Amino acid sequence: MNAAVRAVVRVGIYTGAKVYFVHEVGAPPAPILPPKTPPRTPNHRRFPPPHIFQGYQGLVDGGDNIKEATWESVSMMLQLGGTVIGSARCQDFRTREGRLKAARNLVKRGITNLCVIGGDGSLTGADTFRAEWSSLLAELLKTARFAQKRGFRHAAIWAALPQMGGGRQREGGVLPRTPATPFFLGGITAEEAKKSSYLNIVGMVGSIDNDFCGTDMTIGTDSLHRIMEIVDAITTTAQSHQRTFVLEVMGRHCGYLALITSLACGADWLVVKRLGYDTRVTILGHVQRGGTPSAFDRILGSRMGVEAVMALLEATPETPACVVSLSGNQAVRLPLMECVQVTKDVTTAMNEKRFDDALKLRGRSFQNNWNVYKLLAHIRPPSTKSGYTLAVLNVGAPAAGMNAAVRSTVRIGLIHGHRMLAVHDGFEGLAFGKVEEISWERVGGWTGLGGSKLGTKRTLPKKYFEEISANISSFGIHGLIIIGGFEAFTGSLEMMEGRAKFEELCIPLCVIPATVSNNVPGSDFSIGADTALNTITTTCDRIKQSAAGTKRRVFIIETMGGYCGYLATLAGLAGGADAAYIYEEHFNIRDLQRCNENYTTDFIYNLYSEEGKGIFDCRKNVLGHMQQGGTPTPFDRNFGTKMGAKAVAWITGKIKECSRHGRIFANTADSACLLGMRKRSLVFQPITELKEQTDFEHRIPKEQWWLKLRPILKILAKYNIELDTSEKAHLEHVRQKRISLESNI
């Protein structure tokens, strides 16, 4: 949530608006740090002022609970868990009297735009507040006129509360002051009412349960990290003692956390009623809420915060309250109450035990996860065989999540009745015959392992065409699933070229992107990039502690990625960096001259050290191969699992399509595809078509979606630049779609 708060505050100030914190009662104030030197001047465009809002009790109580936010007041908060401005359920706001007090506090400060971060209850309350706004103003105005007519300095509305004892409530709501009438509220002037004639609301969903319909991920859902850390620790005990462990996670009527955790760790059961094993129960509780937010949650909060401010700036009195959501990798705006209603429908369906209906209401993403989990957890290889043989191999540098993709590929292949082969050491292993049959049990427990269990090399196949062709024939391979980075892509292109000379290479193949650099064309994300990003972000958090303690020190951190600046940019956004220098974006003398090969980390370090003499000193950190290692994050485990399942489904259909008289002959462009995520969905793209979209010299795609995030990084670091709004989200309607997976899944 803090990332979203920071983004709303800074982008609001960037647009020239006043921004206010509404603190929850008893919440610690946001940290206030001295201003940076030298300051950079943001743009000041004239728009209606957006304001940050969270904590209804603070809004009702007013006073010092509503404070103007400054640029520096949201510094050093990205790495903090929870929310620095507080959040709690508020009974007062549920009453008309409470909302009257809240409305007066907003009107007196000229606040007409609210950004609400919370769950379905908070967002429903916000929509009710907006719907009542006109009547609340009218009542406040009436109170002021009543007071003026009688010569009172202040108007008062008195409401007797029965639970507090005594008192009568007279029609009209105005009573003499007595101990039994504790509610007092001043009125507003006609001029104040005119200036605040309408209220705009934009919501961002903050909930670890991910129980809000209309978005694939809510801010905080990546708390899966804490669950997976505990699961990995418990797994070693379970294996050594031959025990069954039952873990209870949060979620109420939404099983998202339980489902994704089960997928990511390879759980045998998702819901356990009774087991005939030595069983231990662990209830994780509120440990899931705390801790440092993941890189994904920080980036999601920042993206949603910027989108929320844009939505407020564009809003009119007729614009319905909306919620900023995530669909795949694309920001969307949805009518707030449509989402709330679908969310309530899910709860109703669960209470009435209509579980199939609840599953459909959850949306396509949830259904996809559920179907893949059922396949991997409860289905064993059939006795009948398909007669086809698939081989799986890793190519390029190791990436966390590769093993999860291999496990999924092997098990889904076995479920289809295929014979599954594991190729060790990439294309080189395929050439030298390092091939073996792999079983269901062999890949057990692979989801949580980093690196590559099969072994991986960067060797390309072109010089081994003859040997590879011979081994494809001798092992009877009908299809290849290649999991790897840029070498996997270029190697597959070479395999396509080799089809003209070697008929054995005319078999379907599918590439699954897996590299920490995220530089494979055709996909917004690659397996392993999220783990590397979290490793960098965690390291940056620790370095920032050193920087904050020593003061007047600049830290320069070098990340992996080659010519691809994905890791540097996203880590800069997640870590709150002042700058991220990358190959893709040239910079002028103020930012270090025009980018070229001479501007290395050492050069930048020497430049900062020389120019900072007497002002600050400089330190550099080259993170190196630690970015390739480590336990894969829940995202990489889940992403690899789903990619493997989808790849097997596609290649099975393609083999059948290319089968003629017992022989497989695939020589069309669409028989060799790359599976990638493009905005909202996973799509198969012929690798020959992706060739035109690739800068082979620098090993990067010609167009990269994340470059659109760089202006956000710079604005949040107080650069004087224009924000690119060419791909802003548009208001859509919630659609209740039924899932349409491939028939063979």
Coordinates of N, CA, C and O in Angstrom, one line a residue, residues 451-588:
G451 N 17.9 -22.6 -10.2 CA 18.8 -23.1 -11.1 C 18.1 -24.0 -12.2 O 16.9 -23.9 -12.4
S452 N 18.9 -25.0 -12.7 CA 18.4 -25.9 -13.7 C 18.8 -27.3 -13.4 O 20.0 -27.7 -13.4
K453 N 17.9 -28.2 -13.0 CA 18.2 -29.6 -12.7 C 18.6 -30.4 -13.9 O 19.4 -31.3 -13.7
L454 N 18.2 -30.0 -15.1 CA 18.6 -30.7 -16.3 C 20.0 -30.2 -16.8 O 20.6 -30.9 -17.6
G455 N 20.4 -29.1 -16.3 CA 21.6 -28.5 -16.8 C 21.3 -27.7 -18.0 O 20.5 -28.1 -18.8
T456 N 22.0 -26.6 -18.2 CA 21.8 -25.7 -19.3 C 23.1 -25.1 -19.8 O 24.0 -24.8 -19.1
K457 N 23.1 -24.9 -21.2 CA 24.3 -24.3 -21.8 C 23.8 -23.4 -22.9 O 22.7 -23.5 -23.4
R458 N 24.7 -22.5 -23.3 CA 24.4 -21.5 -24.3 C 24.7 -22.0 -25.7 O 24.4 -21.3 -26.7
T459 N 25.2 -23.2 -25.9 CA 25.6 -23.7 -27.2 C 24.4 -23.7 -28.1 O 23.3 -24.1 -27.8
L460 N 24.6 -23.2 -29.4 CA 23.6 -23.2 -30.4 C 23.6 -24.5 -31.2 O 24.7 -25.1 -31.4
P461 N 22.6 -24.9 -31.9 CA 22.5 -26.2 -32.5 C 23.1 -26.2 -33.9 O 23.3 -27.3 -34.5
K462 N 23.4 -25.1 -34.6 CA 23.7 -25.1 -36.0 C 24.9 -26.0 -36.3 O 24.8 -26.8 -37.3
K463 N 25.9 -26.0 -35.5 CA 27.1 -26.8 -35.8 C 26.9 -28.3 -35.5 O 27.8 -29.1 -35.8
Y464 N 25.8 -28.6 -34.9 CA 25.5 -30.0 -34.5 C 24.3 -30.6 -35.2 O 23.7 -31.6 -34.7
F465 N 23.9 -30.0 -36.3 CA 22.6 -30.5 -37.0 C 22.6 -32.0 -37.3 O 21.6 -32.7 -37.0
E466 N 23.7 -32.5 -37.7 CA 23.8 -33.9 -38.1 C 23.6 -34.8 -36.9 O 22.8 -35.8 -36.9
E467 N 24.3 -34.5 -35.8 CA 24.2 -35.3 -34.6 C 22.8 -35.1 -34.0 O 22.2 -36.1 -33.5
I468 N 22.3 -33.9 -34.0 CA 20.9 -33.7 -33.4 C 19.9 -34.5 -34.2 O 19.0 -35.1 -33.6
S469 N 20.0 -34.4 -35.5 CA 19.0 -35.1 -36.3 C 19.1 -36.6 -36.1 O 18.0 -37.3 -36.0
A470 N 20.3 -37.1 -35.9 CA 20.4 -38.6 -35.7 C 19.8 -39.0 -34.3 O 19.1 -40.0 -34.2
N471 N 20.0 -38.2 -33.3 CA 19.4 -38.5 -32.0 C 17.9 -38.3 -32.0 O 17.2 -39.0 -31.2
I472 N 17.4 -37.3 -32.7 CA 15.9 -37.2 -32.8 C 15.3 -38.4 -33.4 O 14.3 -38.9 -32.9
S473 N 16.0 -38.9 -34.4 CA 15.5 -40.2 -35.0 C 15.7 -41.4 -34.1 O 14.7 -42.2 -33.9
S474 N 16.8 -41.5 -33.5 CA 17.1 -42.7 -32.7 C 16.2 -42.8 -31.4 O 15.8 -43.9 -31.0
F475 N 15.9 -41.6 -30.8 CA 15.1 -41.6 -29.6 C 13.6 -41.5 -29.9 O 12.8 -41.5 -29.0
G476 N 13.3 -41.3 -31.2 CA 11.9 -41.2 -31.6 C 11.2 -40.0 -31.1 O 10.0 -40.1 -30.7
I477 N 11.8 -38.9 -31.2 CA 11.3 -37.6 -30.6 C 10.3 -37.0 -31.6 O 10.7 -36.8 -32.8
H478 N 9.1 -36.7 -31.2 CA 8.1 -36.1 -32.1 C 7.8 -34.6 -31.8 O 7.2 -34.0 -32.6
G479 N 8.4 -34.1 -30.7 CA 8.2 -32.7 -30.4 C 9.2 -32.2 -29.4 O 9.6 -33.0 -28.5
L480 N 9.6 -31.0 -29.5 CA 10.6 -30.4 -28.5 C 10.0 -29.2 -27.8 O 9.4 -28.3 -28.4
I481 N 10.2 -29.2 -26.5 CA 9.8 -28.0 -25.7 C 11.1 -27.5 -25.1 O 11.8 -28.1 -24.3
I482 N 11.5 -26.2 -25.5 CA 12.7 -25.6 -25.2 C 12.5 -24.5 -24.2 O 11.8 -23.5 -24.5
I483 N 13.0 -24.6 -23.0 CA 12.9 -23.6 -22.0 C 14.2 -22.9 -21.8 O 15.2 -23.5 -21.4
G484 N 14.2 -21.6 -22.1 CA 15.4 -20.8 -22.0 C 15.3 -19.4 -22.4 O 14.2 -18.9 -22.6
G485 N 16.4 -18.7 -22.5 CA 16.5 -17.3 -22.8 C 16.7 -17.0 -24.3 O 16.2 -17.7 -25.2
F486 N 17.5 -16.0 -24.6 CA 17.7 -15.6 -26.0 C 18.3 -16.7 -26.8 O 18.0 -16.8 -28.0
E487 N 19.2 -17.5 -26.2 CA 19.8 -18.6 -27.0 C 18.7 -19.7 -27.4 O 18.8 -20.3 -28.4
A488 N 17.7 -19.8 -26.5 CA 16.6 -20.7 -26.9 C 15.9 -20.2 -28.1 O 15.5 -21.0 -29.0
F489 N 15.7 -18.9 -28.1 CA 15.0 -18.3 -29.3 C 15.8 -18.4 -30.6 O 15.3 -18.9 -31.6
T490 N 17.1 -18.0 -30.5 CA 17.9 -18.0 -31.7 C 18.2 -19.5 -32.1 O 18.3 -19.8 -33.3
G491 N 18.4 -20.4 -31.1 CA 18.6 -21.8 -31.4 C 17.4 -22.4 -32.1 O 17.6 -23.2 -33.1
S492 N 16.2 -22.0 -31.8 CA 15.0 -22.5 -32.4 C 14.9 -22.0 -33.9 O 14.5 -22.7 -34.8
L493 N 15.3 -20.7 -34.1 CA 15.4 -20.2 -35.4 C 16.4 -21.0 -36.3 O 16.1 -21.3 -37.5
E494 N 17.5 -21.4 -35.7 CA 18.5 -22.2 -36.4 C 17.9 -23.6 -36.7 O 18.1 -24.1 -37.8
M495 N 17.1 -24.1 -35.8 CA 16.5 -25.4 -36.0 C 15.5 -25.3 -37.2 O 15.4 -26.3 -38.0
M496 N 14.8 -24.2 -37.3 CA 13.9 -24.0 -38.4 C 14.6 -23.9 -39.7 O 14.2 -24.5 -40.7
E497 N 15.8 -23.2 -39.7 CA 16.6 -23.1 -40.9 C 17.1 -24.5 -41.4 O 17.3 -24.8 -42.5
G498 N 17.4 -25.3 -40.4 CA 18.0 -26.7 -40.6 C 17.0 -27.6 -41.2 O 17.4 -28.7 -41.7
R499 N 15.7 -27.3 -41.2 CA 14.7 -28.2 -41.7 C 14.8 -28.4 -43.2 O 14.5 -29.5 -43.8
A500 N 15.4 -27.5 -43.9 CA 15.6 -27.6 -45.4 C 16.6 -28.7 -45.7 O 16.5 -29.3 -46.8
K501 N 17.5 -29.0 -44.8 CA 18.5 -30.1 -45.1 C 18.3 -31.3 -44.3 O 18.7 -32.4 -44.8
F502 N 17.7 -31.2 -43.2 CA 17.5 -32.4 -42.3 C 16.0 -32.6 -42.0 O 15.4 -31.8 -41.3
E503 N 15.4 -33.6 -42.6 CA 14.0 -33.9 -42.4 C 13.7 -34.2 -41.0 O 12.5 -33.9 -40.5
E504 N 14.6 -34.7 -40.2 CA 14.4 -35.1 -38.8 C 14.0 -33.9 -38.0 O 13.4 -34.0 -36.9
L505 N 14.5 -32.7 -38.4 CA 14.2 -31.5 -37.7 C 12.8 -30.9 -37.9 O 12.4 -30.0 -37.3
C506 N 12.0 -31.6 -38.8 CA 10.7 -31.2 -39.1 C 9.7 -31.7 -38.1 O 8.8 -32.6 -38.4
I507 N 9.9 -31.3 -36.9 CA 9.0 -31.7 -35.8 C 8.5 -30.4 -35.1 O 9.2 -29.4 -35.1
P508 N 7.3 -30.4 -34.5 CA 6.9 -29.2 -33.8 C 7.8 -28.8 -32.6 O 8.3 -29.8 -31.9
L509 N 8.0 -27.6 -32.4 CA 8.8 -27.2 -31.2 C 8.2 -25.9 -30.6 O 7.6 -25.1 -31.3
C510 N 8.3 -25.8 -29.3 CA 7.7 -24.7 -28.6 C 8.8 -24.1 -27.6 O 9.5 -24.8 -26.9
V511 N 9.0 -22.8 -27.7 CA 9.9 -22.1 -26.8 C 9.2 -21.4 -25.6 O 8.2 -20.7 -25.8
I512 N 9.6 -21.7 -24.4 CA 9.1 -21.0 -23.2 C 10.2 -20.1 -22.7 O 11.3 -20.5 -22.3
P513 N 10.0 -18.8 -22.7 CA 11.0 -17.8 -22.3 C 11.4 -18.0 -20.8 O 10.5 -18.0 -19.9
A514 N 12.7 -18.1 -20.5 CA 13.1 -18.3 -19.1 C 14.5 -17.6 -19.1 O 15.5 -18.2 -19.5
T515 N 14.6 -16.4 -18.6 CA 15.8 -15.7 -18.4 C 15.7 -14.5 -17.5 O 14.6 -13.9 -17.5
V516 N 16.7 -14.3 -16.6 CA 16.5 -13.1 -15.7 C 16.5 -11.8 -16.4 O 16.0 -10.8 -15.9
S517 N 17.1 -11.8 -17.6 CA 17.2 -10.5 -18.4 C 15.9 -10.0 -19.0 O 15.7 -8.9 -19.3
N518 N 14.9 -10.9 -19.1 CA 13.6 -10.6 -19.7 C 13.8 -9.9 -21.1 O 13.1 -8.9 -21.4
N519 N 14.7 -10.5 -21.9 CA 15.0 -9.9 -23.2 C 14.5 -10.8 -24.4 O 15.0 -10.6 -25.5
V520 N 13.7 -11.7 -24.2 CA 13.2 -12.6 -25.3 C 12.0 -11.9 -26.0 O 11.0 -11.5 -25.3
P521 N 12.1 -11.8 -27.3 CA 10.9 -11.1 -28.0 C 9.7 -12.0 -27.9 O 9.8 -13.2 -27.8
G522 N 8.5 -11.3 -27.9 CA 7.3 -12.1 -27.9 C 6.6 -12.3 -26.6 O 5.6 -12.9 -26.5
S523 N 7.2 -11.8 -25.5 CA 6.7 -12.0 -24.2 C 7.0 -10.8 -23.3 O 8.1 -10.3 -23.3
D524 N 6.0 -10.4 -22.6 CA 6.2 -9.3 -21.6 C 7.0 -9.7 -20.4 O 7.8 -8.9 -19.8
F525 N 6.9 -11.0 -20.1 CA 7.7 -11.5 -18.9 C 8.4 -12.8 -19.3 O 7.9 -13.6 -20.2
S526 N 9.4 -13.1 -18.6 CA 10.1 -14.4 -18.8 C 10.3 -15.0 -17.4 O 10.4 -14.3 -16.4
I527 N 10.3 -16.4 -17.4 CA 10.5 -17.1 -16.1 C 11.9 -16.7 -15.5 O 12.9 -16.7 -16.3
G528 N 11.9 -16.4 -14.3 CA 13.2 -16.1 -13.6 C 13.4 -14.6 -13.4 O 14.2 -14.2 -12.5
A529 N 12.8 -13.7 -14.2 CA 13.0 -12.3 -14.1 C 12.4 -11.8 -12.7 O 13.0 -10.9 -12.1
D530 N 11.3 -12.3 -12.3 CA 10.7 -11.8 -11.0 C 11.6 -12.2 -9.8 O 11.8 -11.4 -8.9
T531 N 12.2 -13.4 -9.8 CA 13.1 -13.8 -8.8 C 14.3 -12.8 -8.7 O 14.7 -12.4 -7.7
A532 N 14.9 -12.6 -9.9 CA 16.1 -11.7 -10.0 C 15.7 -10.3 -9.5 O 16.5 -9.7 -8.8
L533 N 14.5 -9.8 -9.9 CA 14.1 -8.5 -9.5 C 13.9 -8.4 -8.0 O 14.3 -7.4 -7.4
N534 N 13.4 -9.4 -7.4 CA 13.3 -9.4 -5.9 C 14.6 -9.4 -5.2 O 14.8 -8.8 -4.2
T535 N 15.6 -10.2 -5.8 CA 16.9 -10.2 -5.2 C 17.6 -8.9 -5.3 O 18.2 -8.4 -4.3
I536 N 17.4 -8.2 -6.4 CA 18.0 -6.8 -6.5 C 17.3 -5.9 -5.6 O 18.0 -5.1 -4.9
T537 N 16.0 -5.9 -5.5 CA 15.2 -5.0 -4.6 C 15.6 -5.2 -3.2 O 15.8 -4.2 -2.4
T538 N 15.8 -6.5 -2.7 CA 16.2 -6.7 -1.3 C 17.5 -6.2 -1.1 O 17.8 -5.6 0.0
T539 N 18.5 -6.3 -2.0 CA 19.8 -5.8 -1.8 C 19.8 -4.3 -1.8 O 20.5 -3.6 -1.0
C540 N 18.9 -3.7 -2.6 CA 18.8 -2.2 -2.6 C 18.3 -1.7 -1.3 O 18.7 -0.6 -0.8
D541 N 17.3 -2.4 -0.7 CA 16.8 -2.0 0.6 C 17.9 -2.0 1.7 O 18.0 -1.1 2.5
R542 N 18.8 -3.0 1.6 CA 19.9 -3.0 2.6 C 20.9 -1.9 2.4 O 21.4 -1.3 3.3
I543 N 21.1 -1.6 1.1 CA 22.1 -0.6 0.8 C 21.5 0.8 1.2 O 22.2 1.7 1.6
K544 N 20.2 1.0 1.0 CA 19.5 2.2 1.4 C 19.7 2.5 2.9 O 19.8 3.6 3.3
Q545 N 19.6 1.4 3.7 CA 19.8 1.6 5.1 C 21.2 2.1 5.4 O 21.4 3.0 6.3
S546 N 22.2 1.6 4.7 CA 23.6 2.2 4.8 C 23.6 3.6 4.4 O 24.2 4.5 5.0
A547 N 23.0 3.9 3.3 CA 23.0 5.3 2.7 C 22.3 6.2 3.7 O 22.8 7.3 3.9
A548 N 21.2 5.8 4.3 CA 20.4 6.7 5.2 C 21.2 6.9 6.5 O 21.1 8.0 7.1
G549 N 22.0 5.9 6.9 CA 22.8 6.1 8.1 C 24.0 7.0 7.9 O 24.4 7.7 8.8
T550 N 24.7 6.8 6.8 CA 25.9 7.6 6.6 C 25.7 9.0 6.0 O 26.6 9.8 6.2
K551 N 24.6 9.2 5.3 CA 24.2 10.5 4.7 C 25.3 10.8 3.6 O 26.4 10.2 3.5
R552 N 24.9 11.7 2.8 CA 25.8 12.3 1.8 C 26.7 11.3 1.1 O 27.9 11.4 1.0
R553 N 26.0 10.2 0.7 CA 26.7 9.1 -0.1 C 25.8 8.6 -1.2 O 24.6 8.4 -1.0
V554 N 26.4 8.5 -2.4 CA 25.7 8.0 -3.6 C 26.1 6.6 -3.8 O 27.3 6.2 -3.8
F555 N 25.1 5.7 -4.0 CA 25.4 4.3 -4.3 C 25.0 4.0 -5.7 O 24.0 4.3 -6.2
I556 N 26.0 3.3 -6.4 CA 25.7 2.9 -7.8 C 25.7 1.4 -7.8 O 26.6 0.7 -7.4
I557 N 24.6 0.8 -8.4 CA 24.4 -0.6 -8.4 C 24.3 -1.1 -9.8 O 23.5 -0.6 -10.6
E558 N 25.1 -2.1 -10.1 CA 25.1 -2.7 -11.5 C 24.3 -4.0 -11.5 O 24.5 -4.8 -10.7
T559 N 23.3 -4.1 -12.4 CA 22.5 -5.3 -12.5 C 22.8 -6.0 -13.7 O 23.5 -5.5 -14.6
M560 N 22.3 -7.2 -13.8 CA 22.4 -8.0 -15.1 C 21.5 -7.5 -16.1 O 20.7 -6.6 -15.9
G561 N 21.5 -8.2 -17.3 CA 20.6 -7.8 -18.3 C 21.2 -7.6 -19.7 O 20.5 -7.4 -20.7
G562 N 22.5 -7.4 -19.7 CA 23.2 -7.1 -21.0 C 22.7 -5.8 -21.5 O 22.8 -4.8 -20.7
Y563 N 22.2 -5.7 -22.7 CA 21.7 -4.5 -23.3 C 20.3 -4.2 -22.9 O 19.7 -3.2 -23.3
C564 N 19.7 -5.1 -22.2 CA 18.3 -5.0 -21.8 C 18.2 -4.3 -20.4 O 18.7 -4.9 -19.5
G565 N 17.5 -3.2 -20.3 CA 17.4 -2.5 -19.1 C 16.2 -2.8 -18.2 O 15.9 -2.0 -17.3
Y566 N 15.6 -3.9 -18.4 CA 14.4 -4.3 -17.7 C 14.7 -4.4 -16.2 O 14.0 -3.7 -15.4
L567 N 15.7 -5.1 -15.8 CA 16.0 -5.3 -14.4 C 16.4 -3.9 -13.7 O 16.0 -3.6 -12.6
A568 N 17.2 -3.1 -14.4 CA 17.6 -1.9 -13.9 C 16.4 -0.9 -13.7 O 16.3 -0.2 -12.6
T569 N 15.5 -0.9 -14.7 CA 14.4 0.0 -14.6 C 13.4 -0.4 -13.5 O 13.0 0.4 -12.7
L570 N 13.0 -1.7 -13.5 CA 12.0 -2.2 -12.6 C 12.6 -2.2 -11.2 O 11.8 -1.9 -10.2
A571 N 13.8 -2.5 -11.0 CA 14.4 -2.5 -9.7 C 14.5 -1.0 -9.2 O 14.4 -0.7 -8.0
G572 N 14.8 -0.1 -10.1 CA 14.8 1.3 -9.7 C 13.5 1.8 -9.3 O 13.4 2.6 -8.3
L573 N 12.4 1.3 -9.9 CA 11.1 1.7 -9.6 C 10.7 1.1 -8.2 O 10.1 1.7 -7.4
A574 N 11.0 -0.2 -8.0 CA 10.7 -0.9 -6.8 C 11.5 -0.4 -5.6 O 11.1 -0.4 -4.5
G575 N 12.8 0.0 -5.9 CA 13.7 0.4 -4.8 C 13.7 1.9 -4.5 O 14.3 2.4 -3.6
G576 N 13.0 2.7 -5.4 CA 13.0 4.1 -5.2 C 14.3 4.8 -5.6 O 14.7 5.8 -5.0
A577 N 14.9 4.3 -6.7 CA 16.1 4.9 -7.1 C 15.9 6.3 -7.7 O 14.9 6.6 -8.2
D578 N 17.0 7.1 -7.7 CA 16.9 8.5 -8.3 C 17.1 8.4 -9.8 O 16.7 9.3 -10.5
A579 N 17.8 7.4 -10.3 CA 18.1 7.3 -11.7 C 18.3 5.8 -12.0 O 18.8 5.0 -11.2
A580 N 18.0 5.4 -13.3 CA 18.4 4.1 -13.8 C 18.9 4.3 -15.2 O 18.2 4.6 -16.1
Y581 N 20.2 4.1 -15.4 CA 20.8 4.3 -16.7 C 20.8 3.0 -17.5 O 21.3 2.0 -17.0
I582 N 20.3 3.0 -18.7 CA 20.1 1.8 -19.5 C 20.5 2.1 -20.9 O 20.6 3.3 -21.4
Y583 N 20.8 1.0 -21.7 CA 21.2 1.2 -23.1 C 20.1 1.8 -23.9 O 20.3 2.6 -24.8
E584 N 18.9 1.3 -23.7 CA 17.7 1.7 -24.6 C 17.4 3.2 -24.6 O 16.8 3.7 -25.5
E585 N 17.8 3.9 -23.6 CA 17.4 5.3 -23.5 C 18.7 6.2 -23.4 O 19.4 6.1 -22.4
H586 N 18.9 6.9 -24.5 CA 20.1 7.8 -24.5 C 19.9 9.0 -23.5 O 18.7 9.4 -23.3
F587 N 20.9 9.5 -22.9 CA 20.8 10.6 -22.0 C 21.9 11.6 -22.3 O 22.9 11.3 -22.9
N588 N 21.6 12.9 -22.0 CA 22.4 14.0 -22.4 C 23.5 14.3 -21.3 O 23.6 13.5 -20.3

